[in-house]
Each structure stands twice: as C-alpha cells, then as structure tokens.
Short mmCIF file of C-alpha atoms in Angstrom, two decimals:
data_model
loop_
_atom_site.label_atom_id
_atom_site.label_comp_id
_atom_site.label_asym_id
_atom_site.label_seq_id
_atom_site.Cartn_x
_atom_site.Cartn_y
_atom_site.Cartn_z
CA MET A 1014 -27.01 113.30 -161.48
CA VAL A 1015 -27.70 113.73 -165.06
CA LYS A 1016 -26.11 111.79 -167.48
CA VAL A 1017 -25.58 112.77 -171.12
CA ASP A 1018 -25.52 110.36 -174.33
CA LEU A 1019 -23.94 112.11 -177.51
CA SER A 1020 -23.70 108.85 -179.46
CA GLY A 1021 -26.76 109.87 -181.42
CA ALA A 1022 -25.37 113.30 -182.43
CA ILE A 1023 -21.50 112.80 -182.76
CA GLY A 1024 -21.84 111.31 -186.22
CA PHE A 1025 -23.19 114.58 -187.59
CA LEU A 1026 -19.84 116.42 -186.71
CA ASP A 1027 -17.84 115.27 -189.80
CA GLY A 1028 -15.38 113.50 -187.78
CA ALA A 1029 -14.57 116.58 -185.44
CA GLY A 1030 -15.88 116.45 -181.88
CA PRO A 1031 -17.53 119.20 -179.64
CA ASP A 1032 -15.26 122.09 -178.98
CA TYR A 1033 -14.76 121.29 -175.33
CA GLY A 1034 -11.80 123.79 -175.30
CA ALA A 1035 -14.42 126.68 -175.83
CA ALA A 1036 -16.65 125.04 -173.17
CA GLY A 1037 -13.94 125.15 -170.68
CA VAL A 1038 -13.41 128.79 -171.41
CA ALA A 1039 -16.91 129.47 -171.04
CA HIS A 1040 -17.29 127.56 -167.67
CA ARG A 1041 -14.36 129.40 -166.28
CA VAL A 1042 -15.94 132.74 -167.31
CA LEU A 1043 -19.13 131.59 -165.67
CA ALA A 1044 -17.48 130.48 -162.50
CA GLU A 1045 -15.01 133.29 -161.98
CA GLY A 1046 -17.67 136.06 -162.77
CA THR A 1047 -15.94 137.83 -165.61
CA GLY A 1048 -18.41 137.68 -168.32
CA ALA A 1049 -21.25 139.81 -169.28
CA GLY A 1050 -24.18 139.57 -166.79
CA ALA A 1051 -22.03 138.03 -163.84
CA GLU A 1052 -24.13 140.15 -161.38
CA PHE A 1053 -26.94 137.85 -162.22
CA THR A 1054 -25.07 134.38 -161.46
CA GLY A 1055 -26.56 134.13 -157.79
CA TRP A 1056 -28.37 130.98 -158.73
CA ARG A 1057 -25.03 129.06 -158.66
CA GLN A 1058 -24.93 129.34 -154.69
CA LEU A 1059 -28.76 129.35 -154.29
CA PRO A 1060 -29.37 125.93 -152.72
CA ARG A 1061 -26.65 126.66 -150.09
CA ARG A 1062 -27.91 130.24 -149.23
CA VAL A 1063 -31.17 129.09 -148.94
CA GLN A 1064 -30.54 126.16 -146.44
CA GLY A 1065 -31.18 127.44 -142.76
CA GLU A 1066 -33.42 130.11 -141.72
CA GLU A 1067 -34.87 130.95 -144.98
CA LEU A 1068 -35.62 127.22 -145.71
CA LYS A 1069 -37.52 126.96 -142.33
CA SER A 1070 -39.43 130.25 -142.93
CA ILE A 1071 -40.43 128.67 -146.30
CA LEU A 1072 -41.40 125.36 -144.96
CA ALA A 1073 -43.41 127.19 -141.77
CA ALA A 1074 -45.48 129.03 -144.19
CA ALA A 1075 -46.27 126.16 -146.26
CA GLU A 1076 -47.29 124.22 -143.32
CA ARG A 1077 -49.84 127.17 -142.57
CA ILE A 1078 -51.10 127.16 -146.28
CA ARG A 1079 -51.67 123.45 -146.02
CA ALA A 1080 -53.45 123.75 -142.64
CA THR A 1081 -55.78 126.53 -143.98
CA SER A 1082 -56.32 126.36 -147.55
CA GLU A 1083 -57.48 123.61 -150.17
CA VAL A 1084 -56.34 125.88 -152.85
CA LEU A 1085 -53.26 127.80 -153.24
CA VAL A 1086 -53.33 130.60 -156.16
CA VAL A 1087 -49.82 131.37 -157.35
CA VAL A 1088 -49.81 134.59 -159.27
CA GLY A 1089 -46.87 135.22 -161.68
CA ILE A 1090 -45.64 135.04 -164.83
CA GLY A 1091 -42.64 133.66 -166.66
CA GLY A 1092 -39.86 132.78 -164.25
CA SER A 1093 -42.32 133.67 -161.32
CA TYR A 1094 -44.19 130.68 -162.13
CA LEU A 1095 -42.97 128.16 -164.41
CA GLY A 1096 -40.26 126.40 -162.42
CA ALA A 1097 -42.80 125.90 -159.63
CA ARG A 1098 -45.26 124.68 -162.22
CA ALA A 1099 -42.91 122.15 -163.68
CA GLY A 1100 -41.84 120.89 -160.24
CA VAL A 1101 -45.56 120.22 -159.27
CA GLU A 1102 -46.41 118.71 -162.43
CA LEU A 1103 -43.59 116.48 -162.75
CA ILE A 1104 -43.28 115.57 -159.18
CA GLN A 1105 -47.03 115.16 -158.61
CA PRO A 1106 -46.90 115.61 -154.85
CA THR A 1107 -50.00 114.40 -152.88
CA GLY A 1108 -51.70 115.50 -149.42
CA GLY A 1109 -51.49 119.31 -150.24
CA PRO A 1110 -53.88 122.09 -151.44
CA GLU A 1111 -54.48 122.20 -155.29
CA ILE A 1112 -52.06 124.61 -156.79
CA ILE A 1113 -53.63 127.04 -159.44
CA PHE A 1114 -51.28 129.30 -161.52
CA ALA A 1115 -52.90 132.44 -162.45
CA GLY A 1116 -51.77 135.97 -163.86
CA THR A 1117 -50.00 134.73 -167.04
CA GLY A 1118 -52.58 136.31 -169.34
CA PHE A 1119 -55.29 138.52 -169.50
CA SER A 1120 -58.06 135.77 -170.70
CA PRO A 1121 -61.41 136.57 -168.93
CA ASP A 1122 -62.57 133.03 -169.92
CA ASP A 1123 -59.49 131.48 -168.17
CA LEU A 1124 -59.82 133.66 -164.83
CA ASN A 1125 -63.37 132.88 -164.69
CA ASP A 1126 -62.58 129.14 -165.10
CA LYS A 1127 -59.85 129.39 -162.25
CA ILE A 1128 -62.32 131.17 -159.98
CA GLU A 1129 -64.90 128.55 -160.91
CA ARG A 1130 -62.33 125.76 -159.93
CA ILE A 1131 -61.95 127.16 -156.37
CA GLY A 1132 -65.55 127.64 -155.78
CA ASP A 1133 -66.64 127.64 -152.22
CA ARG A 1134 -63.17 126.14 -151.10
CA ASP A 1135 -60.82 127.97 -148.56
CA PHE A 1136 -57.74 129.61 -150.69
CA SER A 1137 -54.69 131.46 -149.94
CA VAL A 1138 -52.74 133.63 -152.65
CA ASN A 1139 -48.98 133.35 -153.19
CA VAL A 1140 -48.22 136.68 -155.39
CA VAL A 1141 -44.60 136.40 -156.95
CA SER A 1142 -43.06 139.51 -158.81
CA LYS A 1143 -39.88 141.17 -158.33
CA SER A 1144 -41.52 144.65 -158.97
CA GLY A 1145 -45.20 144.27 -158.85
CA THR A 1146 -45.48 146.43 -162.10
CA THR A 1147 -45.72 143.66 -164.59
CA LEU A 1148 -49.50 144.06 -165.74
CA GLU A 1149 -50.53 140.29 -166.14
CA PRO A 1150 -49.90 139.03 -162.52
CA ALA A 1151 -50.57 142.65 -161.17
CA ALA A 1152 -54.33 142.59 -162.43
CA ALA A 1153 -54.57 138.95 -161.45
CA PHE A 1154 -53.43 139.76 -157.68
CA ARG A 1155 -55.71 142.76 -157.62
CA ILE A 1156 -58.69 140.53 -158.64
CA PHE A 1157 -57.83 137.35 -156.12
CA ARG A 1158 -57.11 139.95 -153.35
CA GLY A 1159 -60.36 141.18 -153.83
CA LEU A 1160 -62.07 137.84 -153.71
CA LEU A 1161 -59.92 137.12 -150.58
CA GLU A 1162 -61.27 140.03 -148.88
CA LYS A 1163 -64.80 139.54 -150.18
CA LYS A 1164 -64.73 135.85 -148.64
CA TYR A 1165 -62.89 136.40 -145.32
CA GLY A 1166 -62.72 140.36 -144.50
CA ALA A 1167 -59.68 142.76 -145.13
CA ALA A 1168 -57.91 141.44 -141.86
CA ALA A 1169 -58.20 137.84 -142.28
CA ALA A 1170 -57.22 138.34 -145.87
CA ARG A 1171 -54.02 139.81 -145.17
CA LYS A 1172 -53.08 136.29 -143.31
CA ARG A 1173 -53.72 134.49 -146.42
CA ILE A 1174 -51.53 136.33 -148.88
CA TYR A 1175 -47.98 135.49 -149.20
CA ALA A 1176 -45.54 137.99 -151.44
CA THR A 1177 -42.56 137.03 -152.96
CA THR A 1178 -40.79 139.87 -154.31
CA ASP A 1179 -37.71 142.33 -154.13
CA ALA A 1180 -36.30 142.78 -150.57
CA ARG A 1181 -36.32 146.51 -150.45
CA ARG A 1182 -38.25 148.12 -153.18
CA GLY A 1183 -40.82 147.88 -155.70
CA VAL A 1184 -44.76 148.37 -155.83
CA LEU A 1185 -45.42 144.86 -154.50
CA LYS A 1186 -42.78 145.46 -151.53
CA SER A 1187 -44.77 148.62 -150.60
CA ILE A 1188 -47.97 147.03 -150.52
CA ALA A 1189 -46.56 144.16 -148.69
CA ASP A 1190 -45.16 146.08 -145.86
CA ALA A 1191 -48.14 148.29 -145.69
CA GLU A 1192 -50.72 145.48 -145.21
CA GLY A 1193 -48.56 143.23 -143.41
CA TYR A 1194 -48.16 140.23 -145.65
CA ASP A 1195 -45.77 137.13 -144.92
CA THR A 1196 -42.96 137.93 -147.51
CA PHE A 1197 -40.20 136.31 -149.17
CA VAL A 1198 -37.38 137.43 -151.34
CA VAL A 1199 -36.58 137.24 -155.04
CA PRO A 1200 -32.75 137.63 -155.03
CA ASP A 1201 -31.42 140.64 -156.52
CA ASP A 1202 -28.49 138.66 -158.27
CA VAL A 1203 -30.82 135.82 -159.70
CA GLY A 1204 -32.93 136.29 -162.85
CA GLY A 1205 -36.51 135.13 -162.85
CA ARG A 1206 -35.65 132.18 -165.09
CA PHE A 1207 -33.07 130.93 -162.91
CA SER A 1208 -34.92 131.69 -159.55
CA VAL A 1209 -36.97 128.20 -159.09
CA LEU A 1210 -34.56 127.33 -156.26
CA SER A 1211 -35.41 130.25 -154.31
CA ALA A 1212 -38.49 131.07 -152.61
CA VAL A 1213 -40.05 131.91 -155.77
CA GLY A 1214 -40.42 127.93 -156.55
CA LEU A 1215 -39.68 126.41 -153.07
CA LEU A 1216 -42.66 128.04 -151.34
CA PRO A 1217 -45.32 126.78 -153.94
CA LEU A 1218 -43.62 123.53 -154.14
CA ALA A 1219 -43.48 122.91 -150.50
CA ALA A 1220 -47.04 124.21 -150.05
CA ALA A 1221 -48.04 121.08 -152.84
CA GLY A 1222 -46.43 118.55 -150.55
CA CYS A 1223 -42.90 118.33 -152.30
CA ASP A 1224 -39.87 117.34 -150.17
CA VAL A 1225 -38.17 120.57 -150.91
CA ARG A 1226 -35.38 119.63 -148.07
CA THR A 1227 -34.21 116.69 -150.63
CA LEU A 1228 -34.91 119.01 -153.51
CA VAL A 1229 -32.53 121.60 -152.14
CA GLY A 1230 -29.69 119.25 -150.68
CA THR A 1231 -29.61 117.31 -154.12
CA ALA A 1232 -29.28 120.75 -156.06
CA ALA A 1233 -26.40 121.77 -153.80
CA GLU A 1234 -24.56 118.29 -154.48
CA ASP A 1235 -25.16 118.61 -158.28
CA LEU A 1236 -23.85 122.13 -158.42
CA TYR A 1237 -20.97 121.10 -156.61
CA ALA A 1238 -20.37 118.09 -158.92
CA LEU A 1239 -21.05 120.24 -161.94
CA GLU A 1240 -18.15 122.53 -161.15
CA GLN A 1241 -15.84 119.88 -162.48
CA ARG A 1242 -13.74 121.16 -165.47
CA GLY A 1243 -13.26 118.47 -168.25
CA PRO A 1244 -15.32 116.74 -170.84
CA GLU A 1245 -16.72 114.57 -168.44
CA ASN A 1246 -18.95 117.17 -167.11
CA PRO A 1247 -22.38 116.69 -168.55
CA ALA A 1248 -23.09 120.26 -168.66
CA TRP A 1249 -19.96 120.74 -170.88
CA GLN A 1250 -21.11 117.80 -173.17
CA TYR A 1251 -24.70 119.24 -173.68
CA ALA A 1252 -23.40 123.07 -174.11
CA ALA A 1253 -20.43 122.00 -176.38
CA MET A 1254 -22.74 119.61 -178.57
CA ARG A 1255 -25.67 121.90 -179.17
CA ASN A 1256 -23.40 124.69 -180.15
CA ALA A 1257 -21.44 122.48 -182.61
CA LEU A 1258 -24.78 121.25 -184.07
CA TYR A 1259 -25.97 124.80 -184.50
CA ALA A 1260 -22.62 125.84 -186.14
CA ARG A 1261 -23.65 123.18 -188.78
CA GLY A 1262 -26.96 124.45 -189.74
CA LYS A 1263 -29.23 122.99 -186.83
CA THR A 1264 -30.89 125.89 -185.48
CA VAL A 1265 -34.04 124.38 -183.92
CA GLU A 1266 -33.75 122.10 -180.60
CA LEU A 1267 -36.71 120.01 -179.87
CA LEU A 1268 -36.76 118.84 -176.34
CA ALA A 1269 -38.94 115.62 -175.92
CA CYS A 1270 -39.85 113.25 -173.25
CA TYR A 1271 -41.89 110.21 -172.92
CA GLU A 1272 -43.61 111.31 -169.60
CA PRO A 1273 -46.76 113.76 -170.04
CA SER A 1274 -45.98 115.41 -166.81
CA PHE A 1275 -42.59 116.65 -168.19
CA ARG A 1276 -44.74 119.25 -170.34
CA PHE A 1277 -44.21 122.14 -168.05
CA MET A 1278 -40.44 121.19 -167.43
CA ALA A 1279 -40.22 121.77 -171.13
CA GLU A 1280 -41.97 125.33 -170.87
CA TRP A 1281 -39.49 126.11 -168.10
CA TRP A 1282 -36.61 125.04 -170.46
CA LYS A 1283 -37.96 127.12 -173.25
CA GLN A 1284 -37.86 130.04 -171.29
CA LEU A 1285 -34.51 129.26 -169.79
CA TYR A 1286 -32.85 128.97 -173.29
CA GLY A 1287 -34.83 131.35 -175.05
CA GLU A 1288 -34.40 134.25 -173.20
CA SER A 1289 -30.79 133.35 -172.49
CA GLU A 1290 -29.59 132.76 -175.80
CA GLY A 1291 -31.99 134.38 -178.28
CA LYS A 1292 -30.41 138.04 -178.91
CA ASP A 1293 -27.97 139.93 -181.04
CA GLY A 1294 -29.51 137.94 -184.15
CA VAL A 1295 -28.50 134.65 -182.93
CA GLY A 1296 -29.44 131.66 -180.83
CA ILE A 1297 -30.91 128.18 -181.28
CA TYR A 1298 -34.72 128.01 -181.36
CA PRO A 1299 -35.98 126.07 -178.47
CA ALA A 1300 -39.04 123.90 -178.89
CA SER A 1301 -40.54 121.10 -177.16
CA VAL A 1302 -42.83 117.74 -178.10
CA GLU A 1303 -44.48 115.20 -176.20
CA PHE A 1304 -43.79 111.74 -177.12
CA ASN A 1305 -45.59 109.21 -177.96
CA ALA A 1306 -48.32 111.59 -178.66
CA ASP A 1307 -46.56 114.07 -180.94
CA LEU A 1308 -45.15 110.85 -182.76
CA HIS A 1309 -48.44 110.64 -184.58
CA SER A 1310 -48.90 114.50 -185.13
CA MET A 1311 -45.47 116.32 -185.41
CA GLY A 1312 -43.72 112.80 -186.22
CA GLN A 1313 -43.82 113.33 -189.87
CA TYR A 1314 -42.35 116.69 -189.87
CA ILE A 1315 -39.61 115.48 -187.56
CA GLN A 1316 -38.93 112.57 -189.72
CA ASP A 1317 -39.06 114.15 -193.10
CA GLY A 1318 -39.17 117.69 -192.97
CA PRO A 1319 -36.62 120.51 -193.16
CA ARG A 1320 -33.08 119.41 -191.94
CA MET A 1321 -32.60 121.88 -189.20
CA LEU A 1322 -34.04 120.15 -186.24
CA PHE A 1323 -31.99 118.32 -183.48
CA GLU A 1324 -33.54 116.46 -180.65
CA THR A 1325 -32.66 116.35 -176.79
CA VAL A 1326 -34.59 113.49 -175.30
CA VAL A 1327 -34.99 113.54 -171.59
CA SER A 1328 -35.63 109.94 -169.76
CA PHE A 1329 -36.05 108.52 -166.40
CA ASP A 1330 -34.25 105.37 -165.94
CA ARG A 1331 -37.26 103.80 -164.04
CA PRO A 1332 -40.72 104.60 -163.31
CA ARG A 1333 -42.03 105.24 -159.98
CA ARG A 1334 -44.69 102.53 -160.61
CA ASP A 1335 -44.67 100.10 -163.62
CA TYR A 1336 -47.78 98.37 -164.92
CA GLU A 1337 -47.82 94.87 -166.53
CA ILE A 1338 -49.77 94.20 -169.92
CA PRO A 1339 -52.50 91.55 -169.00
CA PHE A 1340 -52.87 88.40 -170.88
CA LEU A 1341 -56.22 87.99 -172.91
CA MET A 1342 -58.02 84.91 -173.71
CA GLY A 1343 -58.47 84.58 -177.44
CA ASP A 1344 -55.85 87.51 -177.84
CA ALA A 1345 -58.71 89.14 -179.88
CA ASP A 1346 -56.34 92.28 -180.25
CA GLY A 1347 -53.32 90.76 -181.11
CA LEU A 1348 -51.28 91.70 -178.03
CA ASN A 1349 -50.23 88.62 -176.09
CA TYR A 1350 -46.82 88.75 -177.57
CA LEU A 1351 -46.69 91.62 -175.01
CA ALA A 1352 -48.30 89.89 -172.19
CA GLY A 1353 -46.14 90.31 -168.97
CA ARG A 1354 -43.98 92.91 -170.19
CA GLY A 1355 -44.31 96.24 -168.17
CA LEU A 1356 -45.31 99.52 -169.87
CA GLY A 1357 -42.08 100.97 -168.85
CA ASP A 1358 -40.12 98.31 -170.85
CA VAL A 1359 -42.49 99.17 -173.97
CA SER A 1360 -41.86 102.90 -173.73
CA ARG A 1361 -38.12 102.20 -173.42
CA VAL A 1362 -38.29 100.28 -176.79
CA ALA A 1363 -40.19 102.79 -178.51
CA MET A 1364 -37.81 105.42 -177.55
CA GLU A 1365 -34.98 103.40 -178.85
CA ALA A 1366 -36.82 102.70 -182.10
CA VAL A 1367 -37.99 106.45 -182.56
CA ARG A 1368 -34.24 107.64 -181.88
CA ALA A 1369 -32.76 105.16 -184.53
CA ALA A 1370 -35.51 106.39 -187.20
CA HIS A 1371 -35.04 109.88 -186.32
CA ILE A 1372 -31.05 109.73 -186.53
CA ALA A 1373 -31.49 107.85 -189.56
CA GLY A 1374 -33.62 110.60 -191.12
CA GLY A 1375 -30.91 113.46 -190.55
CA VAL A 1376 -32.05 114.39 -186.92
CA PRO A 1377 -29.07 114.21 -184.23
CA ASN A 1378 -30.14 113.07 -181.03
CA ILE A 1379 -28.97 114.10 -177.37
CA GLY A 1380 -29.90 111.57 -174.79
CA VAL A 1381 -30.38 113.24 -171.05
CA SER A 1382 -31.09 110.87 -168.34
CA VAL A 1383 -31.95 110.95 -164.56
CA PRO A 1384 -32.73 108.19 -162.36
CA ARG A 1385 -36.20 108.78 -161.23
CA ARG A 1386 -39.21 111.47 -161.61
CA ASP A 1387 -39.23 112.69 -158.14
CA GLU A 1388 -37.62 115.87 -156.18
CA ALA A 1389 -33.98 114.51 -156.85
CA GLY A 1390 -34.41 114.05 -160.42
CA PHE A 1391 -35.98 117.35 -160.93
CA ALA A 1392 -33.11 119.05 -158.95
CA ASP A 1393 -30.85 117.16 -161.02
CA LEU A 1394 -32.69 118.55 -164.40
CA VAL A 1395 -32.73 122.09 -163.04
CA THR A 1396 -29.23 122.29 -162.22
CA PHE A 1397 -27.79 120.57 -165.03
CA PHE A 1398 -29.91 122.67 -167.54
CA GLU A 1399 -28.87 126.03 -165.79
CA VAL A 1400 -25.27 125.53 -165.33
CA ALA A 1401 -25.20 124.16 -169.16
CA CYS A 1402 -27.13 127.23 -170.26
CA GLY A 1403 -24.62 129.80 -168.70
CA ILE A 1404 -21.98 127.73 -170.52
CA SER A 1405 -23.74 127.50 -173.71
CA GLY A 1406 -24.48 131.24 -173.80
CA TYR A 1407 -21.17 132.46 -173.35
CA MET A 1408 -19.94 129.97 -176.19
CA LEU A 1409 -22.51 131.50 -178.16
CA GLY A 1410 -20.95 134.93 -177.82
CA VAL A 1411 -24.07 136.62 -175.74
CA ASN A 1412 -25.21 137.46 -172.31
CA PRO A 1413 -26.85 134.65 -171.04
CA PHE A 1414 -28.51 136.57 -167.94
CA ASN A 1415 -30.21 139.63 -169.54
CA GLN A 1416 -33.36 139.97 -171.82
CA PRO A 1417 -33.69 143.22 -173.40
CA GLY A 1418 -36.22 142.26 -176.00
CA VAL A 1419 -38.97 141.47 -173.37
CA GLU A 1420 -39.84 144.95 -172.81
CA ALA A 1421 -40.43 146.04 -176.46
CA TYR A 1422 -44.07 144.65 -176.09
CA LYS A 1423 -44.65 145.83 -172.73
CA LYS A 1424 -43.87 149.74 -173.72
CA ASN A 1425 -46.41 149.31 -176.69
CA MET A 1426 -48.90 148.08 -174.30
CA PHE A 1427 -48.90 150.55 -171.71
CA ARG A 1428 -48.87 153.25 -174.19
CA MET A 1429 -51.70 151.77 -176.07
CA LEU A 1430 -53.95 151.04 -172.68
CA GLY A 1431 -53.23 154.65 -171.93
CA LYS A 1432 -50.91 154.33 -168.81
CA PRO A 1433 -49.97 157.74 -167.26
CA GLU A 1434 -46.34 158.58 -167.74
#
C-alpha cells in the first residue's frame, strides 16, 4: 500500500491545511458515479472483473507466446502501451520474450531499428487499439502483419497475432473476426489511460514473465482500501495537497524517482494526469525527472529557477538487491569513508539531502513510497495514482475521464494526408 508524506509541502500552505472537505466531496462523486465522465469509471472494478475466466485466457495466451516467440511486438500508442511498458521496465521480469513496443510514431529509422532487433528470431504481435483507426498503430500493424505473413505464411501468421480491441465493433475488431485472431477486450467503460489492469496491460506483462495474479490480487486489495473516506486515505492526501499547491501558483509538478527503471512509469503518469486534468484552460502541468542523473542537468533550474514547481518523489522502501561499496587499499579515490555501506543507504541519504535543499529553495515536496519494486509495488502505484487522479480532477472542476483536445491534430493530419471522407 502506498504511503504519502506531506511534511515537505505543508509549510507552503501559510498555516492552512489541504482541503480534505473538497477531497471528500470529490471522492463521493467518483464512488457514486454522479460526476462528468462517470460512464468511464469501470477501472475501479477492473481487478475484480478480470479475475476468473478472463485472466485464465490471458495467462493461456501468454504461455503460447512464451512457448513460440523470442520477441513480442506490442503495437499501440498512449494508453494502449504506456501502462504495459511501465510495468515491464519497472518490474524487469526474466524468462519471457523480449518486448518491443511499436506504433508510437512514424519514424522510419525507429521502425527499421526495431525490425533489425527482431532479426531472425521468432516473434508474435499483440495489436492494441479500441477502434483500429488510430493512424500510428494502424500503420505499424499493417507492416508487422506483413512481416509475419512473409516469415510464416498467412495461415501460421494468424496464430501469432493477438488483438486487444473493442468487444463488438470497430475496424480492428472486424479484421480480427475475419482473420480468426485471438482477441481480448478493451472495456467500454474504461479509458485507455486507465486500462493497464485490463488485457491491454496484463497480456504483455504476463508474456514478459510478470506475476499478474499477484499484480491483480494486490490491485483489488488496494482499490478496496482506497475506498476509505477520510484524511488518512493517501489518495485524499495527494489529491488535496496538489490542488492546494496549484491554488498557490505551483503549476508544474515534477514526478521524480531515484530508480532508472521508473522512467516509463513516469511517462504513464504524465498521460494519466495530463489527459485527465489539462482542459478548460486549467490543470497542473505534469513533468518528470530521473534522479540522480537529472540533478546534474535539471538540478540548477529546480533549485534556483522560477518558483512554479513542486515535486512528487516516488521511493521504494528497500531495494531488491543491495550492493556494498568495497574497501580500497590506499584510498586513492577518497571513498573509504563509505566502505561497507550499501548503495541503497547512500541513495537514501542523497534523496534526503536533495529534499532538504529543494524545500529550502522554495520547491514543495510530496513523498510517495511503496515497499518494493515488484508486481505488488507496481499495483500499489497504479491504483493509488488512478484513484487520486479521479479525486483531483473533480476537485479541479473538470471531467477527468474525457480528452476532447487529442482529436485536433488527428483531424488536421488526416486532411493533410488526403484521407477520403
């Protein structure tokens, strides 16, 4: 379960506290389904809904992929891939095929690099799209489908394609039905950025070797716990504090972590909060940094730049494996004062030093911690950020579950490419 530390931010509220009354109202609206976008809050029941036959089908397909493929190409964009990639990179599972993510853009160099990475290895494709009409993944799927058919023949290729799409309609659903692909469902009542705990994320995660039973079970327990009504709820704490800081001119939130494997977790978080809150002329701008590396590049700006920033720092209570700094005869590098200390301990001290410096420099700091960097920790973070996002969006006064602005570029692009009406 996530723990939230507000001690590094409370001093910036001029003696006031976070508005837990508003958080409570927003949570009630979310739980009772009375707010804008309520028809897309099915993610709150996803872990319970997916357990049973659906999860068995996902695990069976993952086993077939693992038995027949050295590479799984996941074709999708936005919420159709970010959650899965976040989980794969954070958990770092072993024993499964390499997961390559495609369909996120039109770069021919990137596409060719991915094809070269596959090489002569056996591969399968999981195409993820609610409609099948989003151009980036649709073009990539056409290409990888062709490569499968060239390598294995049309009949055998069909057995290597797994489509995660709408249950009843859409271009991809029609293709999957006509070709006989194994299919999995993108739920109607779940938006893409909230879909990682459905087949959208669970199939790639299971194929990669993640323990998705533990992941789903932990997520179900977390969502039950996050139904608690009161200031002790970590989702209330986070949502109320970020809105309080926003009201005081802190318009940019930096999500930071001291684990490089957290990078795509931050990318998933940026979509979750950017698409959910950035509308109607309001919203906190979600950005991310990787510490310690960015302390030597962005650190100056964070410490002394414009004071519109606040930080949310994610940490793991203990590493999966620590490494002790060795003793060196002669102490030529002057580091023997650290000999015998674990790198995890050094990282913790560095985090505390940075926190103190940034707070002193006018940057509020929210701490978010989970026990370990594993399947349970991933589930803890996903459920916490999702629930807090729904509460925070309603506190802000927007519909957290729509994204009207993302269609603007698509309309221009299709027009400029000459797509028939």
